[in-house]
Coordinates of C-alpha atoms in Angstrom, one line a residue:
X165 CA 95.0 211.5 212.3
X166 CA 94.5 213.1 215.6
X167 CA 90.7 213.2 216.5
X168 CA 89.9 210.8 214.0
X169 CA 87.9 208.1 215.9
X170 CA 86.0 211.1 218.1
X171 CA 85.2 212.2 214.2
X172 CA 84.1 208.9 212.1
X173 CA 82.1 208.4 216.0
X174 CA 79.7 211.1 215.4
X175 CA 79.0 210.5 211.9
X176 CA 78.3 206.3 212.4
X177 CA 76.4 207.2 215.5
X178 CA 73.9 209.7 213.8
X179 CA 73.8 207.3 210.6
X180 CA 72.8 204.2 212.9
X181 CA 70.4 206.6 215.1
X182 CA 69.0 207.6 211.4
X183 CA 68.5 204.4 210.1
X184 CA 66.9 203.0 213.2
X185 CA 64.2 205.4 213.8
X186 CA 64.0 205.3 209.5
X187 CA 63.4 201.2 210.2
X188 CA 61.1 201.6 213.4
X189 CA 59.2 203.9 211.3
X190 CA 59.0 201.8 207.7
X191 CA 57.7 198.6 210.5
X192 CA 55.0 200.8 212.1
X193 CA 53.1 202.1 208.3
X194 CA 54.6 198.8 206.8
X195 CA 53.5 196.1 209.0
X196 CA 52.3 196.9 212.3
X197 CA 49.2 199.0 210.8
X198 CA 47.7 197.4 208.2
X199 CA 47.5 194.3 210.6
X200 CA 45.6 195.9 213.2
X201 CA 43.4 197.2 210.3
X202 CA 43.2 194.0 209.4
X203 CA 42.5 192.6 212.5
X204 CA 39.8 195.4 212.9
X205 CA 37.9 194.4 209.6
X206 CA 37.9 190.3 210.5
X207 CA 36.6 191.4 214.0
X208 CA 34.2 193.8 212.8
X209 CA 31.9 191.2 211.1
X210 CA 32.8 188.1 213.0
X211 CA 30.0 186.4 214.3
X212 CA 31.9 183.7 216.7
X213 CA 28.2 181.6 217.0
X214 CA 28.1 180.9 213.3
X215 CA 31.6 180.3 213.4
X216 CA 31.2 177.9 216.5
X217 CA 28.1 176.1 214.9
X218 CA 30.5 175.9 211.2
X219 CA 32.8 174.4 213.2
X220 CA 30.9 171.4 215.3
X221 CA 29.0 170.8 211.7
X222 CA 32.2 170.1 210.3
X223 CA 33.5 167.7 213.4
X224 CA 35.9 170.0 214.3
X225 CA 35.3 170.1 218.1
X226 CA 35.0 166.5 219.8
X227 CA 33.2 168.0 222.9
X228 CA 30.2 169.2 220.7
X229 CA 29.4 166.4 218.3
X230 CA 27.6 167.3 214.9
X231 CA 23.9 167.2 214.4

């Protein structure tokens, strides 16, 4: 029994560091990513005009009333 805590403490510690960085990492390629990709695709042909004039046709936006 002697050294026993000192013992299980080095094997949680290194499974907790493990599973962290494994979780920090699974975030990153798993969410993180593929949003800024996504992000980068909407941006990419966003034309915030058309998107302003779709919006006051539609009587979105009470400062700009529709035509």
């Amino acid at each position: 029994m002697r050294g026993l805590l000192a013992r299980r403490m080095k094997f949680h510690l290194l499974g907790a560091f493990l599973v962290s960085v494994g979780s920090a990492a699974l975030y990153k390629f798993g969410v993180a990513e593929p949003r800024k990709r996504a992000y980068e695709d909407f941006y990419r042909n966003y034309d915030p005009m058309k998107d302003f004039e779709a919006m006051k046709a539609a009587g979105v936006l009470e400062s700009a009333p529709p035509n």
